[in-house]
Each structure stands twice: as C-alpha cells, then as structure tokens.
Amino acid sequence: MDLDRFQLLYDWGVDNAYLSRNPNLTPEQIDLLYQTKGVDKYYLSRFSKLTNEQFMRFFNDKDFDKNYLTPNPHLTPEQIDLLYDVRDKENLAEYSKLTEEQFMRFFNDGDFDKNYLASNRNLTTEQIDLLYQTKGVDKYYLSQFPKLTEEQFMRFFNDEDFDKDNLARNPNLTTEQIDLLYQSKYDIDRIYLGQYPKLTDEQFMRFFNASLGGNKDYLARNPNLTTEQIDLLYQIEGVNKNLLALHPKLTDEQFLRAFNDGKTNKEYLAQNPSINAPANQPFPSGVFNWKW
C-alpha cells in the first residue's frame, strides 16, 4: 500500500499552517484543510493549485482579502484577469504565468515597476530581451529567475560590470554553465551554484568534497537532489536534517526515516513538495546503506 504522507502528518497533528503552505496539495486535501478549524486561509490560497471552484470560493468570500490570491503561481489567465484590479497586482506580474497580452498590459503601464516582470520565472526568450533593453529594469532579476538561452546567459557572463553571483543563483543553469561559473576567473560565491541548479553526480561530489561555507547545509537546500545524494547528506554529522526534509523529493523510506528519527521537525516535512506522488508515478523505493 502506498504511503499517504499527507494523512500521516494530518493524523499526527502537524500544525495545519504548515500543511497549508505545501505547494502540491490535492483538491481534496485543500477542501479538508479549508474546513478545519483555525486553518490560515492565506496559506491555503497562496501555494497550491486551486480548482476554479476553490478559487471562486476565496474570491467571493467577503471576509477574505483577495490580495492573498495574487502570489499563487498556478492562476489561470482568466483568474489573473479577474484579479488585475486588486491592490497587490505586482504579485501577478512576478509569480503568474502570463499570456503575451497580460505581459504587455503590465509592460505598457507607465506607472508599473517592471522589475516585478523581470522576476517572473516564466518569461519567454523575447520577453527577457525586451526587458533587458528597457531602461530602469534591474538586470539582477533577469539573470536570476527566468530560463535563459545560451546567448542571454553569455551576455550576462561577458559583461565585466555584472555581478556573476546573480547568475549563480539561477535554478535553470545547464551543466556546462555551472562548470563555466565554477571555474571562472570571477569572484563567484560557489555556494549558490551548489544550492540552486540541478547538478550532475560529478558536480555534486565536487561540492560535497570541497570546504565551502563551513558545512554542507547549502547542498541540503538543493531541491534537485537524487535519492543517493539525500542519503549521503543525511549521514553527515552537522547537516541540518530539516533542510533535507523541506526541499528535495523524498522516497517513502526517506520520508518515514525523517518522520521517525526524532531529529527532523515534522513541520518541514509538511511543506515538502513531494507530499503527493505525481499522477500515475508512485514514489520510488530506495536502497540505502545508512544505519539507524
């Protein structure tokens, strides 16, 4: 029988405020929490993908501040339009996947701070180029958040006046770009490279065997860790187990190990994106060499 991670945490009595922050709740779990006494509906509206019925329930609730919906990254184009006139529409520009029309509506608004658009992780190649050429846009945001083409990456990399640490924080870096930044002549904080992008096994071990930052917590924050990398970090004395519970995708065995080990705060497990398996893709069962 597959492990029901949500139910395990819910029945144990984990603070619902932390379960409500999970970005991958099912519609049924959202409804259950919505009806739970004392739950913070701000978190519930902010992180997970809502059905249209759930969205409208929040939107039509006169006692609920609609601005809480605006940072939700799963909004549909219709929901974005519906929220456009609320106070905090900057969140819509920063977090939502915008249609071209919606992007240009923000871009052509002379009173709107375009740095919110530059922080959007869903920008197209053309939108990145347009913002790059726009006066007043901070290129820090453009280099750090959206997925860059090789040409766009090299434009930042070859700019002598540009702080390369911004590039190192980009979670979409390719294997070659990670190596280029790691070996470059520029004074780059390599901790960012170990924390954000997806690393090959060779790159991971390069960071693991290096003495950066005094501990390996920055690696434990990487959401792209493999099963084996999670196990390796778990065995290292001083690595914050809460970080391993919060960020990477866990197998059932790893989830239960954290749940039962007495070292991991279950509030971190409650926020782990792998609380629910993807449709038709059950959680893997890992093979481990660790000792209790």
Coordinates of C-alpha atoms in Angstrom, one line a residue:
M1 CA 0.0 0.0 0.0
D2 CA 1.3 3.4 -0.9
L3 CA 2.2 5.7 2.0
D4 CA -0.3 8.6 2.4
R5 CA 2.1 11.2 3.6
F6 CA -0.5 14.0 4.0
Q7 CA -2.8 11.8 6.1
L8 CA 0.2 10.6 8.2
L9 CA 1.1 14.2 9.1
Y10 CA -2.5 15.3 9.4
D11 CA -3.4 12.5 11.8
W12 CA -0.2 13.1 13.8
G13 CA -1.4 16.6 14.5
V14 CA 1.1 18.7 12.5
D15 CA 0.2 22.4 12.6
N16 CA -2.2 22.9 9.7
A17 CA -0.5 26.2 8.9
Y18 CA 2.5 24.2 7.6
L19 CA 0.4 21.7 5.7
S20 CA -1.4 24.7 4.1
R21 CA 1.9 26.0 2.8
N22 CA 2.6 22.9 0.8
P23 CA 2.6 23.7 -3.0
N24 CA 1.3 20.3 -4.1
L25 CA -1.9 19.6 -2.2
T26 CA -4.7 17.8 -3.9
P27 CA -8.1 19.5 -4.3
E28 CA -9.5 17.1 -1.6
Q29 CA -6.7 18.0 0.8
I30 CA -7.3 21.7 0.2
D31 CA -11.0 21.2 1.0
L32 CA -10.2 19.2 4.1
L33 CA -7.9 22.0 5.4
Y34 CA -10.4 24.7 4.4
Q35 CA -13.0 23.2 6.7
T36 CA -10.5 22.6 9.5
K37 CA -11.0 25.0 12.5
G38 CA -8.2 27.5 12.9
V39 CA -6.6 27.0 9.5
D40 CA -4.9 30.0 8.0
K41 CA -6.7 30.5 4.6
Y42 CA -4.0 32.9 3.5
Y43 CA -1.5 30.0 3.1
L44 CA -4.1 27.7 1.6
S45 CA -4.9 30.3 -1.1
R46 CA -1.3 31.2 -1.7
F47 CA 0.7 28.0 -2.6
S48 CA -1.3 25.1 -4.1
K49 CA -3.1 24.8 -7.4
L50 CA -6.8 25.5 -6.7
T51 CA -9.7 24.3 -8.7
N52 CA -11.8 27.1 -10.2
E53 CA -14.5 26.3 -7.6
Q54 CA -12.0 26.7 -4.8
F55 CA -10.6 29.9 -6.3
M56 CA -14.1 31.4 -6.6
R57 CA -14.8 30.4 -3.0
F58 CA -11.9 32.5 -1.8
F59 CA -12.6 35.3 -4.4
N60 CA -16.3 35.6 -3.3
D61 CA -15.7 35.5 0.4
K62 CA -16.3 39.0 1.6
D63 CA -14.2 38.4 4.7
F64 CA -11.2 37.2 2.7
D65 CA -8.6 39.6 1.3
K66 CA -8.3 38.9 -2.4
N67 CA -4.8 40.1 -2.4
Y68 CA -3.8 36.8 -0.8
L69 CA -4.6 35.1 -4.0
T70 CA -2.3 37.2 -6.2
P71 CA 1.0 35.4 -5.4
N72 CA -0.4 31.9 -6.3
P73 CA 1.8 30.7 -9.2
H74 CA -0.9 28.4 -10.5
L75 CA -3.5 31.0 -11.5
T76 CA -5.2 30.6 -14.9
P77 CA -5.3 33.5 -17.4
E78 CA -8.9 34.1 -16.5
Q79 CA -8.1 34.3 -12.8
I80 CA -5.3 36.7 -13.4
D81 CA -7.6 39.0 -15.3
L82 CA -10.2 38.8 -12.6
L83 CA -7.5 39.8 -10.0
Y84 CA -5.9 42.5 -12.1
D85 CA -7.6 45.4 -10.3
V86 CA -6.7 44.4 -6.8
R87 CA -4.2 46.3 -4.8
D88 CA -1.3 43.9 -5.0
K89 CA -1.2 43.2 -8.7
E90 CA 2.6 43.3 -8.6
N91 CA 2.4 39.7 -7.4
L92 CA 0.5 38.8 -10.6
A93 CA 3.4 40.2 -12.7
E94 CA 6.0 38.4 -10.6
Y95 CA 4.5 35.0 -9.9
S96 CA 1.9 34.1 -12.6
K97 CA 2.4 32.5 -15.9
L98 CA 1.2 35.4 -18.1
T99 CA -0.2 35.4 -21.6
E100 CA 1.5 37.7 -24.0
E101 CA -1.4 40.1 -23.8
Q102 CA -1.2 40.2 -20.0
F103 CA 2.6 40.7 -20.1
M104 CA 2.2 43.6 -22.4
R105 CA -0.5 45.1 -20.3
F106 CA 1.9 45.3 -17.4
F107 CA 4.8 46.4 -19.6
N108 CA 2.9 49.2 -21.2
D109 CA 1.6 50.6 -17.9
G110 CA 3.9 53.6 -17.4
D111 CA 3.3 53.6 -13.7
F112 CA 4.2 49.9 -13.2
D113 CA 7.6 48.8 -11.8
K114 CA 8.9 46.5 -14.5
N115 CA 11.3 44.8 -12.1
Y116 CA 8.3 42.7 -11.0
L117 CA 8.1 41.4 -14.5
A118 CA 11.8 40.8 -14.6
S119 CA 11.5 38.5 -11.6
N120 CA 8.9 36.2 -13.3
R121 CA 10.3 32.7 -13.8
N122 CA 8.0 32.1 -16.8
L123 CA 9.3 34.8 -19.2
T124 CA 9.8 33.9 -22.8
T125 CA 13.1 34.5 -24.7
E126 CA 11.6 37.6 -26.4
Q127 CA 10.2 39.0 -23.1
I128 CA 13.7 38.6 -21.5
D129 CA 15.3 40.5 -24.4
L130 CA 12.6 43.2 -24.3
L131 CA 13.2 43.8 -20.5
Y132 CA 16.9 43.7 -20.9
Q133 CA 16.8 46.6 -23.3
T134 CA 14.3 48.6 -21.2
K135 CA 15.7 51.5 -19.2
G136 CA 15.3 51.1 -15.4
V137 CA 15.0 47.4 -15.3
D138 CA 17.4 45.8 -12.9
K139 CA 19.3 43.1 -14.7
Y140 CA 19.8 41.3 -11.4
Y141 CA 16.3 40.0 -11.6
L142 CA 16.5 38.9 -15.3
S143 CA 19.7 36.9 -14.7
Q144 CA 18.5 35.1 -11.6
F145 CA 14.9 33.9 -12.2
P146 CA 13.9 33.1 -15.8
K147 CA 15.3 30.4 -18.0
L148 CA 17.9 32.0 -20.2
T149 CA 19.1 31.0 -23.7
E150 CA 22.8 30.3 -24.1
E151 CA 23.1 33.7 -25.8
Q152 CA 21.4 35.5 -23.0
F153 CA 23.5 33.7 -20.4
M154 CA 26.7 34.7 -22.2
R155 CA 25.6 38.3 -22.5
F156 CA 25.5 38.5 -18.7
F157 CA 28.6 36.4 -18.2
N158 CA 30.7 38.5 -20.6
D159 CA 29.6 41.8 -19.0
E160 CA 32.5 42.8 -16.9
D161 CA 30.4 45.1 -14.7
F162 CA 27.8 42.5 -13.9
D163 CA 27.8 40.6 -10.6
K164 CA 28.1 36.9 -11.6
D165 CA 26.6 35.8 -8.3
N166 CA 23.3 36.7 -9.7
L167 CA 23.7 34.1 -12.5
A168 CA 24.9 31.5 -10.0
R169 CA 21.5 31.7 -8.2
N170 CA 19.6 30.8 -11.4
P171 CA 18.0 27.4 -10.9
N172 CA 17.8 26.8 -14.7
L173 CA 21.6 26.6 -15.4
T174 CA 22.9 23.9 -17.7
T175 CA 25.6 21.5 -16.7
E176 CA 28.1 23.5 -18.9
Q177 CA 27.0 26.8 -17.4
I178 CA 27.5 25.5 -13.9
D179 CA 31.1 24.4 -14.8
L180 CA 31.8 27.7 -16.5
L181 CA 30.8 29.7 -13.5
Y182 CA 32.6 27.3 -11.1
Q183 CA 35.9 27.6 -13.0
S184 CA 35.7 31.3 -14.0
K185 CA 38.1 34.0 -13.1
Y186 CA 35.3 36.0 -11.4
D187 CA 34.9 36.0 -7.7
I188 CA 31.7 33.9 -7.6
D189 CA 30.2 32.6 -4.4
R190 CA 30.1 28.9 -5.3
I191 CA 27.7 28.1 -2.6
Y192 CA 24.9 29.5 -4.8
L193 CA 25.9 27.0 -7.6
G194 CA 25.6 24.1 -5.1
Q195 CA 22.2 25.3 -3.8
Y196 CA 20.1 26.2 -6.8
P197 CA 20.7 24.4 -10.1
K198 CA 20.4 20.7 -10.9
L199 CA 23.8 19.2 -10.5
T200 CA 25.3 16.1 -12.2
D201 CA 26.7 13.5 -9.8
E202 CA 30.2 14.7 -10.6
Q203 CA 29.3 18.3 -9.8
F204 CA 27.6 17.3 -6.6
M205 CA 30.6 15.4 -5.4
R206 CA 32.9 18.3 -6.3
F207 CA 30.8 20.5 -3.9
F208 CA 30.5 17.7 -1.4
N209 CA 34.3 17.3 -1.1
A210 CA 35.0 21.0 -1.1
S211 CA 35.2 23.1 2.0
L212 CA 32.6 25.8 1.3
G213 CA 30.7 27.7 3.9
G214 CA 31.8 25.5 6.8
N215 CA 29.1 22.9 6.4
K216 CA 27.0 21.2 3.7
D217 CA 23.6 22.8 4.5
Y218 CA 23.7 24.7 1.2
L219 CA 23.6 21.4 -0.6
A220 CA 20.8 20.1 1.5
R221 CA 18.7 23.1 0.3
N222 CA 19.0 22.0 -3.3
P223 CA 15.6 20.8 -4.5
N224 CA 17.1 18.6 -7.2
L225 CA 19.0 16.1 -5.1
T226 CA 18.9 12.4 -6.1
T227 CA 17.9 9.7 -3.7
E228 CA 21.6 8.7 -3.2
Q229 CA 22.6 12.3 -2.6
I230 CA 19.9 12.8 0.1
D231 CA 21.2 9.6 1.8
L232 CA 24.8 10.8 1.7
L233 CA 24.0 14.1 3.2
Y234 CA 21.7 12.5 5.8
Q235 CA 24.7 10.6 7.2
I236 CA 26.9 13.7 7.6
E237 CA 27.1 15.0 11.1
G238 CA 26.1 18.6 11.3
V239 CA 23.9 18.7 8.2
N240 CA 20.5 20.2 9.1
K241 CA 18.0 17.4 8.7
N242 CA 15.2 19.9 8.5
L243 CA 16.6 21.2 5.2
L244 CA 16.6 17.7 3.7
A245 CA 13.0 17.3 4.8
L246 CA 11.9 20.6 3.3
H247 CA 13.5 20.8 -0.1
P248 CA 14.3 17.6 -2.1
K249 CA 11.9 14.9 -3.4
L250 CA 11.9 12.1 -0.9
T251 CA 11.2 8.3 -1.3
D252 CA 8.7 6.7 1.0
E253 CA 11.6 5.3 3.0
Q254 CA 13.3 8.6 3.3
F255 CA 10.1 10.3 4.3
L256 CA 9.4 7.8 7.1
R257 CA 13.0 7.9 8.2
A258 CA 12.6 11.7 8.7
F259 CA 9.2 11.2 10.3
N260 CA 10.5 8.7 12.9
D261 CA 14.1 9.8 13.5
G262 CA 13.4 12.3 16.4
K263 CA 15.7 14.8 14.7
T264 CA 13.6 16.2 12.0
N265 CA 10.8 18.7 12.7
K266 CA 7.6 17.4 11.1
E267 CA 6.6 20.9 10.1
Y268 CA 9.3 20.8 7.5
L269 CA 8.1 17.5 6.1
A270 CA 4.6 19.1 5.9
Q271 CA 5.9 21.6 3.4
N272 CA 7.9 19.2 1.2
P273 CA 6.7 19.3 -2.4
S274 CA 6.8 15.5 -2.7
I275 CA 3.9 15.1 -0.1
N276 CA 1.9 13.7 -3.0
A277 CA 3.2 11.5 -5.8
P278 CA 2.7 12.7 -9.4
A279 CA -0.3 11.2 -11.1
N280 CA 0.5 7.6 -12.2
Q281 CA 4.0 7.8 -10.8
P282 CA 4.2 6.2 -7.4
F283 CA 7.1 7.1 -5.1
P284 CA 10.2 5.0 -5.7
S285 CA 11.5 2.7 -3.0
G286 CA 15.2 3.5 -2.4
V287 CA 18.0 1.2 -1.5
F288 CA 20.0 2.5 1.4
N289 CA 23.3 1.9 3.2
W290 CA 22.7 4.1 6.2
K291 CA 22.3 2.8 9.8
W292 CA 19.8 4.0 12.3

